[in-house]
Amino acid sequence: MTTKIIKIDQNNIDKTAISEASELLKEGKLVVFPTETVYGIGANALDNEAILNIYKAKGRPSDNPLIVHIANIKDVYKYVKFVPDIALKLMERFWPGPLTLIFEKSSIISNSITGGLNTVAVRLPANKIARELIKASDLPIAAPSANISGKPSPTRAKHVIEDLNGLVDMIIDGGNSEIGLESTVLDITGKIPIILRPGGITKEMLEKEIGQVKTDAALLKEKKDVAPKSPGMKYKHYAPKGILTIVFGEDNKAIDFINKSILEKEAKGIKVGVISTYEDRNMFTCQNVETIGSITNEEEIASNLFAILRLMDEKEVEYIFTRAFSENNIGLATMNRLLKASGNHRVYL
Ligand code: TXA
Ligand code: MG
């Protein structure tokens, strides 16, 4: 299939381009569009064949459900059985934005999108291109991250083109994703809401609005053997081709360990890469040091993580070392993705 690639400027939206893309969605085609978190592969959430084609294009297991994207809060009522009071507060405060809510599904949502679950994930994205596109299509849009299953999510149009050129009908290049990590997924179907995937909307931010919020036990680092509640979290994910090691420890110890490892590997002719903050970047004795952001700026680190993991692949790096980053604010989500990307491969000093 030929993929049409078009550019749209979020600050000066070309309505003709949006209308062309929305016509494709109405015809059951696949359109990749930018969101503030990561790029998504969009299709009509009410069209089973289109949904099947999303799974095919991504190579995604069919038991991993998709998020339904809407453009107006009132549309949520069409796709869920009922809207709990807690959801009203959350939608009012955090939508549009990087928060996905899990509701009991209405009968119009088919099992093909929920992986057979009786719940549905709904999100109202903040990106203007995404919202204009959803509005113009006048449809609920199913959209998983626009990467081949298992690879880091795409935060630049070039990542999408690498993975999906020839596999989707259209790719909208809307520039770099602002946040760079996928939305927070919050299950509100039980008594106490549970975070199934950490993201830009943190536990503290949620608790300020609605009181107690739990985190799925499978996400806590010390609990390795608990099955996650969100199907997507059980798969190997975000992985670069090289072997990634996360080093926890004080400045000198961590830097010495990484430098020693670099020497050992390079002596054997192995290509090594380091992911570093600006503050540390001159401390490493390695050719391939990629800077992810400032140690004090969790948002900057989050927004560059997936791009750097992909860059390491481009450079064909075989071993990647990084120090652990701050877990404050969105840092918790960054460390969640980094741990998954490493297959939980970490060293404590
Ligand atoms: O930021 C995002 O959420 C991006 C952009 C494109 O909106 N989308 C995204 O979709 O990350 P995806 O499909 O890559 O991840 C959706 C996650 C998966 O972990 C999936 O298992 C979980 O949400 N999920 C979806 N529906 C669910 C449900 N009914 N119950 C539990 N988890 C669900
Ligand atoms: Mg994904």
Coordinates of N, CA and C in Angstrom, one line a residue, residues 33-219:
F33 N -1.8 10.0 13.4 CA -1.9 11.4 13.7 C -1.1 11.7 15.0
P34 N -0.7 12.9 15.2 CA 0.1 13.3 16.4 C -0.8 13.5 17.6
T35 N -0.4 13.1 18.8 CA -1.1 13.6 20.0 C 0.0 14.2 20.9
E36 N -0.4 14.8 22.0 CA 0.6 15.4 22.9 C 1.5 14.4 23.6
T37 N 1.0 13.1 23.6 CA 1.8 12.1 24.3 C 2.8 11.4 23.3
V38 N 2.2 10.6 22.4 CA 3.0 10.0 21.3 C 2.1 9.9 20.1
Y39 N 2.6 9.6 18.9 CA 1.7 9.4 17.7 C 0.8 8.2 17.9
G40 N -0.4 8.3 17.3 CA -1.3 7.1 17.3 C -1.7 6.7 15.9
I41 N -2.0 5.3 15.8 CA -2.6 4.9 14.5 C -4.1 4.9 14.7
G42 N -4.8 5.8 14.0 CA -6.2 5.9 14.1 C -7.0 5.2 13.2
A43 N -8.2 4.7 13.7 CA -9.2 4.1 12.8 C -10.6 4.2 13.5
N44 N -11.6 4.0 12.7 CA -13.0 4.1 13.2 C -13.2 3.0 14.2
A45 N -13.4 3.4 15.5 CA -13.6 2.4 16.6 C -14.8 1.6 16.4
L46 N -15.7 2.0 15.5 CA -17.0 1.2 15.4 C -16.9 0.3 14.2
D47 N -15.8 0.2 13.5 CA -15.6 -0.6 12.3 C -14.6 -1.8 12.6
N48 N -15.2 -3.0 12.7 CA -14.4 -4.1 13.2 C -13.2 -4.4 12.2
E49 N -13.5 -4.2 10.9 CA -12.4 -4.6 9.9 C -11.3 -3.6 10.1
A50 N -11.6 -2.3 10.3 CA -10.6 -1.3 10.4 C -9.8 -1.6 11.7
I51 N -10.4 -2.0 12.8 CA -9.7 -2.4 14.0 C -8.8 -3.5 13.8
L52 N -9.2 -4.5 13.0 CA -8.4 -5.7 12.7 C -7.2 -5.2 12.0
N53 N -7.3 -4.3 11.1 CA -6.2 -3.8 10.3 C -5.2 -3.0 11.2
I54 N -5.6 -2.4 12.2 CA -4.7 -1.7 13.2 C -3.8 -2.8 13.8
Y55 N -4.4 -3.9 14.3 CA -3.7 -5.0 14.9 C -2.7 -5.6 13.9
K56 N -3.1 -5.7 12.7 CA -2.2 -6.3 11.7 C -1.0 -5.4 11.4
A57 N -1.3 -4.1 11.2 CA -0.2 -3.1 10.9 C 0.8 -3.1 12.0
K58 N 0.4 -3.1 13.3 CA 1.3 -3.1 14.4 C 1.9 -4.4 14.7
G59 N 1.3 -5.5 14.3 CA 1.7 -6.8 14.7 C 1.4 -7.0 16.2
R60 N 0.2 -6.5 16.6 CA -0.1 -6.4 18.0 C -1.0 -7.6 18.4
P61 N -0.7 -8.3 19.6 CA -1.6 -9.4 20.1 C -3.0 -8.9 20.2
S62 N -4.0 -9.7 19.8 CA -5.4 -9.3 19.8 C -6.0 -9.1 21.2
D63 N -5.3 -9.6 22.2 CA -5.9 -9.5 23.6 C -5.5 -8.2 24.2
N64 N -4.7 -7.3 23.5 CA -4.3 -6.1 24.1 C -5.2 -4.9 23.6
P65 N -6.1 -4.4 24.4 CA -7.2 -3.5 24.0 C -6.7 -2.1 23.5
L66 N -7.5 -1.4 22.8 CA -7.2 -0.1 22.2 C -7.9 1.0 23.0
I67 N -7.3 2.2 23.0 CA -8.0 3.3 23.6 C -8.9 4.0 22.6
V68 N -10.1 4.4 23.0 CA -11.0 5.1 22.1 C -10.8 6.6 22.4
H69 N -10.5 7.3 21.3 CA -10.2 8.8 21.4 C -11.5 9.6 21.0
I70 N -11.8 10.6 21.8 CA -13.0 11.4 21.5 C -12.6 12.9 21.5
A71 N -13.4 13.7 20.9 CA -13.1 15.2 20.9 C -13.9 16.0 21.8
N72 N -15.0 15.5 22.3 CA -15.9 16.3 23.2 C -16.2 15.4 24.4
I73 N -16.2 16.0 25.6 CA -16.5 15.2 26.8 C -17.8 14.5 26.7
K74 N -18.8 15.2 26.1 CA -20.2 14.6 26.1 C -20.2 13.3 25.3
D75 N -19.3 13.1 24.4 CA -19.3 11.8 23.7 C -19.0 10.6 24.5
V76 N -18.4 10.8 25.7 CA -18.0 9.6 26.5 C -19.3 8.8 26.8
Y77 N -20.4 9.5 27.0 CA -21.7 8.8 27.3 C -22.1 7.8 26.3
K78 N -21.7 8.0 25.1 CA -22.1 7.0 24.0 C -21.4 5.7 24.1
Y79 N -20.2 5.7 24.7 CA -19.4 4.5 24.6 C -19.2 3.8 26.0
V80 N -19.8 4.3 27.0 CA -19.6 3.7 28.4 C -21.0 3.4 28.9
K81 N -21.0 2.4 29.9 CA -22.3 2.0 30.5 C -22.8 3.2 31.4
F82 N -21.9 3.7 32.2 CA -22.3 4.8 33.0 C -21.1 5.6 33.4
V83 N -21.3 6.8 33.8 CA -20.1 7.7 34.1 C -20.2 8.0 35.7
P84 N -19.2 7.4 36.4 CA -19.2 7.6 37.9 C -18.9 9.0 38.2
D85 N -19.3 9.5 39.4 CA -19.0 10.9 39.8 C -17.5 11.2 39.7
I86 N -16.7 10.2 40.1 CA -15.3 10.4 40.1 C -14.8 10.8 38.7
A87 N -15.4 10.2 37.7 CA -15.0 10.5 36.3 C -15.4 11.9 35.9
L88 N -16.5 12.4 36.4 CA -16.9 13.8 36.1 C -15.8 14.7 36.6
K89 N -15.4 14.5 37.8 CA -14.3 15.4 38.3 C -13.0 15.3 37.5
L90 N -12.6 14.1 37.2 CA -11.4 13.9 36.5 C -11.4 14.4 35.0
M91 N -12.6 14.2 34.4 CA -12.7 14.7 33.0 C -12.7 16.3 33.0
E92 N -13.4 16.8 34.0 CA -13.4 18.3 34.1 C -12.0 18.9 34.3
R93 N -11.2 18.2 35.1 CA -9.9 18.7 35.5 C -8.8 18.4 34.5
F94 N -8.8 17.2 33.9 CA -7.7 16.7 33.2 C -7.9 16.5 31.7
W95 N -9.1 16.7 31.2 CA -9.4 16.6 29.8 C -9.6 17.9 29.2
P96 N -9.1 18.3 28.0 CA -8.2 17.4 27.2 C -6.9 17.3 27.8
G97 N -6.3 16.1 27.7 CA -4.9 15.9 28.3 C -4.6 14.4 28.4
P98 N -3.4 14.1 28.9 CA -2.8 12.8 28.9 C -3.4 11.8 30.0
L99 N -4.7 11.7 30.1 CA -5.3 10.8 31.1 C -6.3 9.9 30.3
T100 N -6.1 8.6 30.4 CA -7.1 7.6 29.8 C -7.8 7.0 31.0
L101 N -9.2 7.0 30.8 CA -10.0 6.4 31.9 C -10.6 5.1 31.4
I102 N -10.6 4.1 32.3 CA -11.3 2.8 32.0 C -12.7 2.8 32.6
F103 N -13.7 2.6 31.8 CA -15.1 2.5 32.2 C -15.6 1.2 31.8
E104 N -16.8 0.8 32.4 CA -17.5 -0.3 31.9 C -18.0 0.1 30.5
K105 N -17.9 -0.8 29.5 CA -18.2 -0.4 28.1 C -19.7 -0.5 27.8
S106 N -20.2 0.3 26.9 CA -21.6 0.2 26.4 C -21.6 -0.8 25.3
S107 N -22.8 -1.3 24.9 CA -22.8 -2.4 23.9 C -22.4 -2.0 22.5
I108 N -22.3 -0.7 22.2 CA -21.8 -0.3 20.9 C -20.3 -0.5 20.7
I109 N -19.6 -0.7 21.8 CA -18.2 -1.0 21.7 C -18.0 -2.5 21.6
S110 N -17.3 -2.9 20.5 CA -17.2 -4.3 20.3 C -16.0 -5.0 21.0
N111 N -16.1 -6.3 21.1 CA -15.0 -7.0 21.8 C -13.7 -6.9 21.1
S112 N -13.7 -6.6 19.8 CA -12.5 -6.6 19.0 C -11.6 -5.4 19.5
I113 N -12.2 -4.4 20.0 CA -11.4 -3.2 20.5 C -11.0 -3.4 21.9
T114 N -11.7 -4.2 22.7 CA -11.4 -4.3 24.1 C -10.7 -5.6 24.5
G115 N -10.3 -6.3 23.5 CA -9.6 -7.6 23.7 C -10.5 -8.5 24.5
G116 N -11.8 -8.4 24.4 CA -12.7 -9.3 25.1 C -13.1 -8.8 26.5
L117 N -12.5 -7.7 26.9 CA -12.9 -7.2 28.3 C -14.2 -6.5 28.2
N118 N -14.9 -6.4 29.4 CA -16.2 -5.7 29.4 C -16.0 -4.2 29.8
T119 N -14.7 -3.8 29.7 CA -14.4 -2.3 30.0 C -13.8 -1.7 28.7
V120 N -13.9 -0.4 28.7 CA -13.3 0.4 27.6 C -12.5 1.5 28.1
A121 N -11.4 1.8 27.4 CA -10.5 2.9 27.7 C -10.9 4.1 26.8
V122 N -11.0 5.3 27.5 CA -11.4 6.5 26.7 C -10.4 7.6 27.0
R123 N -10.1 8.4 26.0 CA -9.2 9.5 26.2 C -9.6 10.7 25.3
L124 N -9.4 11.9 25.8 CA -9.7 13.1 25.0 C -8.3 13.9 24.9
P125 N -7.7 13.7 23.7 CA -6.3 14.3 23.6 C -6.3 15.8 23.6
A126 N -5.2 16.4 23.9 CA -5.1 17.9 23.9 C -4.5 18.4 22.6
N127 N -3.8 17.6 21.8 CA -3.2 18.0 20.6 C -4.3 18.5 19.6
K128 N -4.1 19.7 19.1 CA -5.2 20.3 18.3 C -5.5 19.6 17.0
I129 N -4.4 19.0 16.4 CA -4.6 18.3 15.1 C -5.4 17.1 15.4
A130 N -5.1 16.4 16.5 CA -5.9 15.2 16.9 C -7.3 15.5 17.1
R131 N -7.6 16.6 17.8 CA -9.0 17.0 18.1 C -9.7 17.4 16.8
E132 N -9.1 18.2 16.0 CA -9.8 18.6 14.7 C -10.1 17.4 13.9
L133 N -9.1 16.4 13.8 CA -9.3 15.3 13.0 C -10.5 14.4 13.5
I134 N -10.5 14.2 14.9 CA -11.6 13.4 15.4 C -13.0 14.1 15.2
K135 N -13.0 15.4 15.4 CA -14.2 16.2 15.2 C -14.7 16.1 13.8
A136 N -13.8 16.2 12.8 CA -14.2 16.2 11.4 C -14.7 14.8 11.0
S137 N -14.1 13.8 11.6 CA -14.5 12.4 11.2 C -15.9 12.1 11.8
D138 N -16.2 12.8 12.9 CA -17.5 12.6 13.7 C -17.6 11.1 14.1
L139 N -16.4 10.5 14.5 CA -16.4 9.1 14.9 C -15.5 9.0 16.2
P140 N -15.8 7.9 17.0 CA -14.8 7.6 18.0 C -13.6 7.0 17.3
I141 N -12.4 7.4 17.7 CA -11.2 6.9 17.0 C -10.3 6.0 17.9
A142 N -10.2 4.7 17.5 CA -9.3 3.8 18.2 C -7.9 4.2 17.8
A143 N -7.0 4.3 18.8 CA -5.6 4.7 18.4 C -4.6 4.2 19.4
P144 N -3.9 3.1 19.0 CA -2.8 2.7 19.8 C -1.5 3.5 19.4
S145 N -0.5 3.4 20.1 CA 0.8 4.1 19.7 C 1.2 3.6 18.3
A146 N 1.7 4.5 17.5 CA 2.0 4.2 16.1 C 3.4 3.6 15.9
N147 N 3.7 2.5 16.7 CA 4.9 1.8 16.5 C 4.6 0.4 16.2
I148 N 5.6 -0.3 15.6 CA 5.5 -1.8 15.5 C 5.5 -2.3 17.0
S149 N 4.6 -3.3 17.3 CA 4.5 -3.8 18.6 C 5.9 -4.2 19.2
G150 N 6.2 -3.7 20.4 CA 7.4 -4.0 21.1 C 8.5 -2.9 21.0
K151 N 8.4 -2.1 20.0 CA 9.4 -1.0 19.8 C 9.0 0.2 20.6
P152 N 9.9 1.1 20.8 CA 9.6 2.4 21.6 C 8.5 3.1 20.8
S153 N 7.6 3.7 21.6 CA 6.5 4.5 21.0 C 7.1 5.7 20.2
P154 N 6.4 6.1 19.1 CA 7.0 7.2 18.2 C 6.7 8.6 18.8
T155 N 7.7 9.4 18.9 CA 7.5 10.8 19.3 C 7.9 11.8 18.3
R156 N 8.3 11.3 17.1 CA 8.7 12.1 16.0 C 8.1 11.5 14.8
A157 N 7.7 12.3 13.7 CA 7.1 11.7 12.5 C 8.0 10.7 11.9
K158 N 9.3 10.9 12.0 CA 10.3 10.0 11.3 C 10.2 8.6 12.0
H159 N 9.9 8.5 13.3 CA 9.8 7.2 13.9 C 8.6 6.4 13.3
V160 N 7.5 7.1 13.0 CA 6.3 6.5 12.4 C 6.7 6.0 11.0
I161 N 7.4 6.9 10.3 CA 7.7 6.5 8.9 C 8.6 5.3 8.9
E162 N 9.5 5.2 9.8 CA 10.4 4.0 9.9 C 9.6 2.7 10.1
D163 N 8.6 2.8 11.0 CA 7.8 1.6 11.4 C 6.7 1.3 10.4
L164 N 6.0 2.3 9.9 CA 4.7 2.0 9.3 C 4.5 2.5 7.9
N165 N 5.6 3.0 7.3 CA 5.4 3.4 5.9 C 5.1 2.2 5.0
G166 N 4.0 2.3 4.3 CA 3.5 1.1 3.5 C 2.5 0.3 4.2
L167 N 2.3 0.5 5.5 CA 1.4 -0.3 6.2 C 0.1 0.4 6.6
V168 N 0.1 1.8 6.4 CA -1.1 2.6 6.8 C -1.4 3.5 5.6
D169 N -2.6 4.1 5.6 CA -3.0 4.9 4.4 C -2.5 6.3 4.4
M170 N -2.4 6.8 5.6 CA -1.9 8.2 5.7 C -1.1 8.4 7.0
I171 N 0.0 9.2 7.0 CA 0.7 9.6 8.2 C 0.7 11.2 8.2
I172 N 0.1 11.7 9.3 CA 0.2 13.2 9.5 C 1.4 13.6 10.3
D173 N 2.3 14.3 9.7 CA 3.5 14.8 10.4 C 3.1 16.1 11.1
G174 N 3.0 16.0 12.5 CA 2.6 17.2 13.2 C 3.7 17.7 14.1
G175 N 4.9 17.3 13.8 CA 6.1 17.8 14.6 C 6.3 16.8 15.8
N176 N 7.2 17.2 16.7 CA 7.5 16.4 17.9 C 6.4 16.3 18.9
S177 N 6.2 15.2 19.6 CA 5.2 15.0 20.6 C 5.7 15.9 21.8
E178 N 4.8 16.6 22.4 CA 5.3 17.5 23.5 C 5.7 16.7 24.8
I179 N 4.8 15.7 25.1 CA 5.1 15.0 26.4 C 6.1 13.9 26.2
G180 N 5.8 13.1 25.2 CA 6.8 12.0 24.8 C 6.6 10.7 25.5
L181 N 5.7 10.6 26.4 CA 5.4 9.3 27.0 C 3.9 9.1 27.0
E182 N 3.4 7.9 26.9 CA 1.9 7.7 26.7 C 1.2 8.1 27.9
S183 N -0.2 8.3 27.7 CA -1.1 8.8 28.8 C -1.1 7.9 30.0
T184 N -1.4 8.5 31.1 CA -1.7 7.7 32.4 C -3.0 7.0 32.1
V185 N -3.0 5.7 32.5 CA -4.2 4.9 32.4 C -4.7 4.6 33.8
L186 N -6.0 5.1 34.0 CA -6.6 4.9 35.3 C -7.9 4.1 35.2
D187 N -7.9 3.0 36.0 CA -9.1 2.2 36.1 C -10.0 2.7 37.1
I188 N -11.2 3.2 36.7 CA -12.2 3.7 37.7 C -13.4 2.8 37.9
T189 N -13.3 1.6 37.5 CA -14.4 0.7 37.6 C -14.6 0.1 39.0
G190 N -13.5 0.1 39.9 CA -13.6 -0.4 41.2 C -13.9 0.6 42.2
K191 N -13.8 0.2 43.5 CA -14.1 1.2 44.6 C -13.0 2.3 44.7
I192 N -11.7 1.8 44.6 CA -10.6 2.8 44.6 C -10.0 2.8 43.2
P193 N -9.8 3.9 42.6 CA -9.2 4.0 41.3 C -7.8 3.4 41.3
I194 N -7.4 2.8 40.2 CA -6.0 2.2 40.2 C -5.3 2.7 38.9
I195 N -4.1 3.1 39.1 CA -3.2 3.5 38.0 C -2.7 2.2 37.3
L196 N -3.0 2.0 36.1 CA -2.5 0.8 35.4 C -1.3 1.1 34.6
R197 N -1.1 2.4 34.2 CA 0.1 2.8 33.5 C 0.4 4.2 33.9
P198 N 1.6 4.5 34.5 CA 1.9 5.8 34.9 C 2.2 6.7 33.7
G199 N 1.9 8.0 33.9 CA 2.1 8.9 32.7 C 2.2 10.4 33.3
G200 N 1.9 11.3 32.4 CA 2.1 12.7 32.8 C 1.2 13.2 33.9
I201 N 0.0 12.6 34.0 CA -0.9 12.9 35.2 C -0.5 12.0 36.3
T202 N 0.1 12.5 37.3 CA 0.7 11.7 38.4 C -0.4 11.3 39.5
K203 N 0.0 10.3 40.3 CA -0.8 9.9 41.4 C -1.2 11.1 42.3
E204 N -0.2 11.9 42.6 CA -0.4 13.1 43.4 C -1.5 14.0 42.8
M205 N -1.4 14.2 41.5 CA -2.3 15.1 40.9 C -3.7 14.5 40.9
L206 N -3.8 13.2 40.7 CA -5.1 12.6 40.8 C -5.7 12.6 42.2
E207 N -4.8 12.3 43.2 CA -5.3 12.3 44.6 C -5.8 13.6 45.0
K208 N -5.2 14.7 44.5 CA -5.7 16.0 44.9 C -7.1 16.3 44.5
E209 N -7.5 15.6 43.4 CA -8.9 15.8 42.9 C -9.9 14.8 43.5
I210 N -9.5 13.6 43.7 CA -10.5 12.5 44.0 C -10.1 11.7 45.3
G211 N -9.1 12.1 46.0 CA -8.7 11.2 47.2 C -7.9 10.0 46.8
Q212 N -8.0 9.0 47.6 CA -7.1 7.8 47.4 C -7.1 7.2 46.0
V213 N -5.9 7.0 45.5 CA -5.6 6.3 44.3 C -4.6 5.3 44.5
K214 N -4.8 4.0 44.0 CA -3.7 3.0 44.1 C -2.9 2.9 42.8
T215 N -1.8 2.2 43.0 CA -1.0 1.9 41.8 C -1.0 0.4 41.6
D216 N -1.3 -0.1 40.4 CA -1.3 -1.6 40.1 C 0.0 -2.2 40.7
A217 N -0.2 -3.2 41.5 CA 1.0 -3.8 42.2 C 2.0 -4.3 41.2
A218 N 1.6 -4.7 40.0 CA 2.6 -5.2 39.1 C 3.6 -4.1 38.6
L219 N 3.2 -2.8 38.9 CA 4.1 -1.7 38.4 C 5.2 -1.4 39.5

